């Protein structure tokens, strides 16, 4: 079973310095039909003007993932981390019992575009954590996040995986799924075909349930990059 979430149907907020599209209810956007999916709570597609950003604010008991698509994030937090996150790298901040942080566009001239993703943890409290890593841009599937941090992946406090899918020369890829688990696909670039003739484009997402495999097909010459969430 596949349920499509079109990019144009997402929530939208524009504050001048921030232009954001919300896959799920967030901030002033509320839709009881789109409150999240399994433990996936937020996918915000954010564009930040030069030099602007999110002032210091707090989080508790949330796993917060950032993936920069264009530009660089300047990150500071109350655990002492002062980092720059360039395009292509993944950042995972575990809020634990509480953390304060700020995220700014590190450039005074270029726009910043990034995905902000929240996952509800299965462990509450504990010390905050910070992880940042660049992963291979190889074609096919690359596992980014796991519950145990195996094989150099980022470790998350939840029974889930995040998998990066890239198709460039390769036309198709198939993920072996578990019919009891829930899957969500978010397209970053390119155009993909799923089962039943469903097409998903940049900003689109799809809930996938009760399947034993997920077949992806690249529909044009353009490179495809997408995120696949494997959820309990």
PDB file of N, CA and C in Angstrom, residues 145-221:
ATOM      1  N   UNK A 145      21.858   5.790   8.998  1.00  0.00           N
ATOM      2  CA  UNK A 145      21.514   5.761  10.425  1.00  0.00           C
ATOM      3  C   UNK A 145      20.996   4.382  10.799  1.00  0.00           C
ATOM      4  N   UNK A 146      21.443   3.864  11.949  1.00  0.00           N
ATOM      5  CA  UNK A 146      20.968   2.586  12.484  1.00  0.00           C
ATOM      6  C   UNK A 146      20.812   2.703  13.993  1.00  0.00           C
ATOM      7  N   UNK A 147      20.110   1.745  14.623  1.00  0.00           N
ATOM      8  CA  UNK A 147      19.944   1.782  16.082  1.00  0.00           C
ATOM      9  C   UNK A 147      21.226   1.505  16.860  1.00  0.00           C
ATOM     10  N   UNK A 148      22.218   0.871  16.211  1.00  0.00           N
ATOM     11  CA  UNK A 148      23.441   0.497  16.933  1.00  0.00           C
ATOM     12  C   UNK A 148      24.712   1.139  16.372  1.00  0.00           C
ATOM     13  N   UNK A 149      24.570   1.966  15.346  1.00  0.00           N
ATOM     14  CA  UNK A 149      25.742   2.621  14.781  1.00  0.00           C
ATOM     15  C   UNK A 149      26.704   1.673  14.095  1.00  0.00           C
ATOM     16  N   UNK A 150      26.205   0.536  13.642  1.00  0.00           N
ATOM     17  CA  UNK A 150      27.067  -0.477  13.027  1.00  0.00           C
ATOM     18  C   UNK A 150      27.663   0.026  11.714  1.00  0.00           C
ATOM     19  N   UNK A 151      28.868  -0.458  11.415  1.00  0.00           N
ATOM     20  CA  UNK A 151      29.538  -0.215  10.132  1.00  0.00           C
ATOM     21  C   UNK A 151      29.703   1.269   9.811  1.00  0.00           C
ATOM     22  N   UNK A 152      29.948   2.063  10.852  1.00  0.00           N
ATOM     23  CA  UNK A 152      30.217   3.473  10.646  1.00  0.00           C
ATOM     24  C   UNK A 152      28.998   4.336  10.434  1.00  0.00           C
ATOM     25  N   UNK A 153      27.806   3.800  10.657  1.00  0.00           N
ATOM     26  CA  UNK A 153      26.588   4.596  10.530  1.00  0.00           C
ATOM     27  C   UNK A 153      26.408   5.479  11.761  1.00  0.00           C
ATOM     28  N   UNK A 154      25.529   6.465  11.647  1.00  0.00           N
ATOM     29  CA  UNK A 154      25.168   7.289  12.793  1.00  0.00           C
ATOM     30  C   UNK A 154      24.205   6.508  13.683  1.00  0.00           C
ATOM     31  N   UNK A 155      24.387   6.641  14.989  1.00  0.00           N
ATOM     32  CA  UNK A 155      23.592   5.879  15.959  1.00  0.00           C
ATOM     33  C   UNK A 155      22.401   6.711  16.420  1.00  0.00           C
ATOM     34  N   UNK A 156      21.201   6.123  16.354  1.00  0.00           N
ATOM     35  CA  UNK A 156      19.989   6.819  16.754  1.00  0.00           C
ATOM     36  C   UNK A 156      19.254   6.037  17.835  1.00  0.00           C
ATOM     37  N   UNK A 157      18.554   6.745  18.692  1.00  0.00           N
ATOM     38  CA  UNK A 157      17.790   6.123  19.777  1.00  0.00           C
ATOM     39  C   UNK A 157      16.383   5.755  19.272  1.00  0.00           C
ATOM     40  N   UNK A 158      16.329   4.847  18.347  1.00  0.00           N
ATOM     41  CA  UNK A 158      15.039   4.394  17.814  1.00  0.00           C
ATOM     42  C   UNK A 158      15.284   3.161  16.953  1.00  0.00           C
ATOM     43  N   UNK A 159      14.275   2.305  16.856  1.00  0.00           N
ATOM     44  CA  UNK A 159      14.345   1.109  16.032  1.00  0.00           C
ATOM     45  C   UNK A 159      14.037   1.491  14.585  1.00  0.00           C
ATOM     46  N   UNK A 160      15.005   2.068  13.912  1.00  0.00           N
ATOM     47  CA  UNK A 160      14.798   2.551  12.553  1.00  0.00           C
ATOM     48  C   UNK A 160      16.132   2.594  11.815  1.00  0.00           C
ATOM     49  N   UNK A 161      16.042   2.712  10.515  1.00  0.00           N
ATOM     50  CA  UNK A 161      17.195   2.976   9.677  1.00  0.00           C
ATOM     51  C   UNK A 161      16.854   4.121   8.720  1.00  0.00           C
ATOM     52  N   UNK A 162      17.884   4.869   8.335  1.00  0.00           N
ATOM     53  CA  UNK A 162      17.762   5.820   7.235  1.00  0.00           C
ATOM     54  C   UNK A 162      18.718   5.376   6.141  1.00  0.00           C
ATOM     55  N   UNK A 163      18.181   5.254   4.939  1.00  0.00           N
ATOM     56  CA  UNK A 163      18.962   4.785   3.807  1.00  0.00           C
ATOM     57  C   UNK A 163      18.948   5.847   2.710  1.00  0.00           C
ATOM     58  N   UNK A 164      20.110   6.167   2.201  1.00  0.00           N
ATOM     59  CA  UNK A 164      20.233   7.085   1.066  1.00  0.00           C
ATOM     60  C   UNK A 164      20.198   6.283  -0.235  1.00  0.00           C
ATOM     61  N   UNK A 165      19.395   6.747  -1.186  1.00  0.00           N
ATOM     62  CA  UNK A 165      19.324   6.107  -2.499  1.00  0.00           C
ATOM     63  C   UNK A 165      19.802   7.086  -3.560  1.00  0.00           C
ATOM     64  N   UNK A 166      20.770   6.649  -4.358  1.00  0.00           N
ATOM     65  CA  UNK A 166      21.244   7.429  -5.502  1.00  0.00           C
ATOM     66  C   UNK A 166      21.172   6.551  -6.752  1.00  0.00           C
ATOM     67  N   UNK A 167      20.565   7.107  -7.791  1.00  0.00           N
ATOM     68  CA  UNK A 167      20.521   6.452  -9.099  1.00  0.00           C
ATOM     69  C   UNK A 167      21.012   7.458 -10.127  1.00  0.00           C
ATOM     70  N   UNK A 168      22.064   7.098 -10.840  1.00  0.00           N
ATOM     71  CA  UNK A 168      22.631   7.993 -11.851  1.00  0.00           C
ATOM     72  C   UNK A 168      22.769   7.244 -13.171  1.00  0.00           C
ATOM     73  N   UNK A 169      23.751   6.377 -13.280  1.00  0.00           N
ATOM     74  CA  UNK A 169      23.828   5.496 -14.442  1.00  0.00           C
ATOM     75  C   UNK A 169      22.875   4.315 -14.258  1.00  0.00           C
ATOM     76  N   UNK A 170      22.771   3.885 -13.021  1.00  0.00           N
ATOM     77  CA  UNK A 170      21.888   2.760 -12.670  1.00  0.00           C
ATOM     78  C   UNK A 170      20.428   3.195 -12.808  1.00  0.00           C
ATOM     79  N   UNK A 171      19.594   2.364 -13.409  1.00  0.00           N
ATOM     80  CA  UNK A 171      18.209   2.740 -13.693  1.00  0.00           C
ATOM     81  C   UNK A 171      17.246   2.335 -12.587  1.00  0.00           C
ATOM     82  N   UNK A 172      17.504   1.196 -11.951  1.00  0.00           N
ATOM     83  CA  UNK A 172      16.560   0.673 -10.958  1.00  0.00           C
ATOM     84  C   UNK A 172      17.292   0.194  -9.712  1.00  0.00           C
ATOM     85  N   UNK A 173      16.531   0.066  -8.624  1.00  0.00           N
ATOM     86  CA  UNK A 173      17.038  -0.516  -7.377  1.00  0.00           C
ATOM     87  C   UNK A 173      15.848  -1.076  -6.616  1.00  0.00           C
ATOM     88  N   UNK A 174      16.070  -2.162  -5.874  1.00  0.00           N
ATOM     89  CA  UNK A 174      15.000  -2.798  -5.102  1.00  0.00           C
ATOM     90  C   UNK A 174      15.452  -2.989  -3.667  1.00  0.00           C
ATOM     91  N   UNK A 175      14.611  -2.521  -2.742  1.00  0.00           N
ATOM     92  CA  UNK A 175      14.870  -2.672  -1.311  1.00  0.00           C
ATOM     93  C   UNK A 175      14.043  -3.840  -0.777  1.00  0.00           C
ATOM     94  N   UNK A 176      14.712  -4.787  -0.113  1.00  0.00           N
ATOM     95  CA  UNK A 176      13.998  -5.905   0.493  1.00  0.00           C
ATOM     96  C   UNK A 176      13.373  -5.449   1.811  1.00  0.00           C
ATOM     97  N   UNK A 177      12.063  -5.466   1.861  1.00  0.00           N
ATOM     98  CA  UNK A 177      11.318  -4.876   2.976  1.00  0.00           C
ATOM     99  C   UNK A 177      10.732  -5.946   3.883  1.00  0.00           C
ATOM    100  N   UNK A 178      10.238  -5.497   5.012  1.00  0.00           N
ATOM    101  CA  UNK A 178       9.536  -6.340   5.985  1.00  0.00           C
ATOM    102  C   UNK A 178       8.090  -5.865   6.011  1.00  0.00           C
ATOM    103  N   UNK A 179       7.160  -6.735   5.710  1.00  0.00           N
ATOM    104  CA  UNK A 179       5.749  -6.337   5.586  1.00  0.00           C
ATOM    105  C   UNK A 179       5.163  -5.803   6.890  1.00  0.00           C
ATOM    106  N   UNK A 180       5.836  -6.048   8.022  1.00  0.00           N
ATOM    107  CA  UNK A 180       5.334  -5.558   9.306  1.00  0.00           C
ATOM    108  C   UNK A 180       5.874  -4.174   9.654  1.00  0.00           C
ATOM    109  N   UNK A 181       6.835  -3.680   8.850  1.00  0.00           N
ATOM    110  CA  UNK A 181       7.411  -2.375   9.122  1.00  0.00           C
ATOM    111  C   UNK A 181       6.816  -1.313   8.203  1.00  0.00           C
ATOM    112  N   UNK A 182       7.126  -0.056   8.515  1.00  0.00           N
ATOM    113  CA  UNK A 182       6.603   1.073   7.759  1.00  0.00           C
ATOM    114  C   UNK A 182       7.769   1.782   7.071  1.00  0.00           C
ATOM    115  N   UNK A 183       7.540   2.256   5.856  1.00  0.00           N
ATOM    116  CA  UNK A 183       8.590   2.900   5.074  1.00  0.00           C
ATOM    117  C   UNK A 183       8.091   4.248   4.556  1.00  0.00           C
ATOM    118  N   UNK A 184       9.020   5.199   4.545  1.00  0.00           N
ATOM    119  CA  UNK A 184       8.685   6.513   3.982  1.00  0.00           C
ATOM    120  C   UNK A 184       9.815   6.931   3.051  1.00  0.00           C
ATOM    121  N   UNK A 185       9.454   7.375   1.848  1.00  0.00           N
ATOM    122  CA  UNK A 185      10.424   7.846   0.858  1.00  0.00           C
ATOM    123  C   UNK A 185      10.245   9.345   0.672  1.00  0.00           C
ATOM    124  N   UNK A 186      11.362  10.086   0.709  1.00  0.00           N
ATOM    125  CA  UNK A 186      11.344  11.517   0.413  1.00  0.00           C
ATOM    126  C   UNK A 186      12.342  11.769  -0.714  1.00  0.00           C
ATOM    127  N   UNK A 187      11.876  12.396  -1.792  1.00  0.00           N
ATOM    128  CA  UNK A 187      12.733  12.646  -2.951  1.00  0.00           C
ATOM    129  C   UNK A 187      13.404  14.006  -2.819  1.00  0.00           C
ATOM    130  N   UNK A 188      14.728  14.017  -2.990  1.00  0.00           N
ATOM    131  CA  UNK A 188      15.505  15.246  -2.947  1.00  0.00           C
ATOM    132  C   UNK A 188      15.721  15.796  -4.358  1.00  0.00           C
ATOM    133  N   UNK A 189      16.112  14.944  -5.283  1.00  0.00           N
ATOM    134  CA  UNK A 189      16.301  15.367  -6.665  1.00  0.00           C
ATOM    135  C   UNK A 189      15.978  14.216  -7.613  1.00  0.00           C
ATOM    136  N   UNK A 190      15.560  14.589  -8.834  1.00  0.00           N
ATOM    137  CA  UNK A 190      15.221  13.579  -9.822  1.00  0.00           C
ATOM    138  C   UNK A 190      13.774  13.127  -9.719  1.00  0.00           C
ATOM    139  N   UNK A 191      13.468  12.097 -10.471  1.00  0.00           N
ATOM    140  CA  UNK A 191      12.093  11.609 -10.582  1.00  0.00           C
ATOM    141  C   UNK A 191      12.096  10.094 -10.512  1.00  0.00           C
ATOM    142  N   UNK A 192      11.273   9.553  -9.621  1.00  0.00           N
ATOM    143  CA  UNK A 192      11.226   8.115  -9.376  1.00  0.00           C
ATOM    144  C   UNK A 192       9.846   7.555  -9.667  1.00  0.00           C
ATOM    145  N   UNK A 193       9.825   6.310 -10.110  1.00  0.00           N
ATOM    146  CA  UNK A 193       8.584   5.564 -10.231  1.00  0.00           C
ATOM    147  C   UNK A 193       8.581   4.464  -9.175  1.00  0.00           C
ATOM    148  N   UNK A 194       7.448   4.343  -8.471  1.00  0.00           N
ATOM    149  CA  UNK A 194       7.227   3.249  -7.532  1.00  0.00           C
ATOM    150  C   UNK A 194       6.242   2.274  -8.159  1.00  0.00           C
ATOM    151  N   UNK A 195       5.760   1.344  -7.380  1.00  0.00           N
ATOM    152  CA  UNK A 195       4.770   0.389  -7.896  1.00  0.00           C
ATOM    153  C   UNK A 195       3.475   1.109  -8.283  1.00  0.00           C
ATOM    154  N   UNK A 196       2.671   0.444  -9.085  1.00  0.00           N
ATOM    155  CA  UNK A 196       1.341   0.930  -9.484  1.00  0.00           C
ATOM    156  C   UNK A 196       1.406   2.246 -10.249  1.00  0.00           C
ATOM    157  N   UNK A 197       2.541   2.515 -10.915  1.00  0.00           N
ATOM    158  CA  UNK A 197       2.648   3.714 -11.730  1.00  0.00           C
ATOM    159  C   UNK A 197       2.729   5.011 -10.965  1.00  0.00           C
ATOM    160  N   UNK A 198       3.025   4.950  -9.673  1.00  0.00           N
ATOM    161  CA  UNK A 198       3.132   6.160  -8.855  1.00  0.00           C
ATOM    162  C   UNK A 198       4.480   6.831  -9.117  1.00  0.00           C
ATOM    163  N   UNK A 199       4.442   8.122  -9.459  1.00  0.00           N
ATOM    164  CA  UNK A 199       5.647   8.903  -9.720  1.00  0.00           C
ATOM    165  C   UNK A 199       5.856   9.897  -8.596  1.00  0.00           C
ATOM    166  N   UNK A 200       7.085   9.989  -8.098  1.00  0.00           N
ATOM    167  CA  UNK A 200       7.403  10.972  -7.058  1.00  0.00           C
ATOM    168  C   UNK A 200       8.570  11.833  -7.523  1.00  0.00           C
ATOM    169  N   UNK A 201       8.427  13.150  -7.283  1.00  0.00           N
ATOM    170  CA  UNK A 201       9.363  14.163  -7.738  1.00  0.00           C
ATOM    171  C   UNK A 201       9.945  14.892  -6.525  1.00  0.00           C
ATOM    172  N   UNK A 202      10.896  15.822  -6.729  1.00  0.00           N
ATOM    173  CA  UNK A 202      11.506  16.517  -5.595  1.00  0.00           C
ATOM    174  C   UNK A 202      10.478  17.149  -4.661  1.00  0.00           C
ATOM    175  N   UNK A 203      10.644  16.889  -3.375  1.00  0.00           N
ATOM    176  CA  UNK A 203       9.717  17.383  -2.363  1.00  0.00           C
ATOM    177  C   UNK A 203       8.574  16.442  -2.079  1.00  0.00           C
ATOM    178  N   UNK A 204       8.299  15.514  -3.000  1.00  0.00           N
ATOM    179  CA  UNK A 204       7.246  14.522  -2.790  1.00  0.00           C
ATOM    180  C   UNK A 204       7.705  13.473  -1.785  1.00  0.00           C
ATOM    181  N   UNK A 205       6.724  12.843  -1.150  1.00  0.00           N
ATOM    182  CA  UNK A 205       6.997  11.721  -0.272  1.00  0.00           C
ATOM    183  C   UNK A 205       5.963  10.633  -0.488  1.00  0.00           C
ATOM    184  N   UNK A 206       6.226   9.459   0.066  1.00  0.00           N
ATOM    185  CA  UNK A 206       5.277   8.347  -0.049  1.00  0.00           C
ATOM    186  C   UNK A 206       5.386   7.458   1.179  1.00  0.00           C
ATOM    187  N   UNK A 207       4.238   7.174   1.781  1.00  0.00           N
ATOM    188  CA  UNK A 207       4.158   6.170   2.839  1.00  0.00           C
ATOM    189  C   UNK A 207       3.989   4.810   2.172  1.00  0.00           C
ATOM    190  N   UNK A 208       4.776   3.843   2.609  1.00  0.00           N
ATOM    191  CA  UNK A 208       4.726   2.509   2.008  1.00  0.00           C
ATOM    192  C   UNK A 208       4.547   1.488   3.130  1.00  0.00           C
ATOM    193  N   UNK A 209       3.485   0.683   3.028  1.00  0.00           N
ATOM    194  CA  UNK A 209       3.158  -0.274   4.085  1.00  0.00           C
ATOM    195  C   UNK A 209       2.769  -1.614   3.482  1.00  0.00           C
ATOM    196  N   UNK A 210       2.963  -2.682   4.266  1.00  0.00           N
ATOM    197  CA  UNK A 210       2.514  -4.031   3.930  1.00  0.00           C
ATOM    198  C   UNK A 210       3.128  -4.519   2.616  1.00  0.00           C
ATOM    199  N   UNK A 211       4.448  -4.312   2.475  1.00  0.00           N
ATOM    200  CA  UNK A 211       5.143  -4.771   1.274  1.00  0.00           C
ATOM    201  C   UNK A 211       6.360  -5.601   1.675  1.00  0.00           C
ATOM    202  N   UNK A 212       6.810  -6.444   0.775  1.00  0.00           N
ATOM    203  CA  UNK A 212       8.013  -7.253   1.019  1.00  0.00           C
ATOM    204  C   UNK A 212       9.202  -6.780   0.188  1.00  0.00           C
ATOM    205  N   UNK A 213       8.960  -5.880  -0.757  1.00  0.00           N
ATOM    206  CA  UNK A 213      10.047  -5.229  -1.472  1.00  0.00           C
ATOM    207  C   UNK A 213       9.549  -3.904  -2.031  1.00  0.00           C
ATOM    208  N   UNK A 214      10.488  -2.978  -2.211  1.00  0.00           N
ATOM    209  CA  UNK A 214      10.166  -1.669  -2.772  1.00  0.00           C
ATOM    210  C   UNK A 214      11.038  -1.481  -4.010  1.00  0.00           C
ATOM    211  N   UNK A 215      10.393  -1.301  -5.127  1.00  0.00           N
ATOM    212  CA  UNK A 215      11.116  -1.167  -6.405  1.00  0.00           C
ATOM    213  C   UNK A 215      11.144   0.297  -6.824  1.00  0.00           C
ATOM    214  N   UNK A 216      12.342   0.805  -7.089  1.00  0.00           N
ATOM    215  CA  UNK A 216      12.531   2.177  -7.522  1.00  0.00           C
ATOM    216  C   UNK A 216      13.049   2.187  -8.960  1.00  0.00           C
ATOM    217  N   UNK A 217      12.501   3.086  -9.778  1.00  0.00           N
ATOM    218  CA  UNK A 217      12.976   3.222 -11.152  1.00  0.00           C
ATOM    219  C   UNK A 217      13.194   4.698 -11.472  1.00  0.00           C
ATOM    220  N   UNK A 218      14.367   5.039 -11.972  1.00  0.00           N
ATOM    221  CA  UNK A 218      14.676   6.405 -12.412  1.00  0.00           C
ATOM    222  C   UNK A 218      13.968   6.662 -13.735  1.00  0.00           C
ATOM    223  N   UNK A 219      13.267   7.796 -13.831  1.00  0.00           N
ATOM    224  CA  UNK A 219      12.397   8.029 -14.985  1.00  0.00           C
ATOM    225  C   UNK A 219      13.016   8.913 -16.061  1.00  0.00           C
ATOM    226  N   UNK A 220      14.123   9.584 -15.758  1.00  0.00           N
ATOM    227  CA  UNK A 220      14.735  10.440 -16.765  1.00  0.00           C
ATOM    228  C   UNK A 220      16.250  10.303 -16.676  1.00  0.00           C
ATOM    229  N   UNK A 221      16.956  11.102 -17.453  1.00  0.00           N
ATOM    230  CA  UNK A 221      18.414  11.064 -17.425  1.00  0.00           C
ATOM    231  C   UNK A 221      18.968  11.741 -16.176  1.00  0.00           C
TER     232      UNK A 221
END
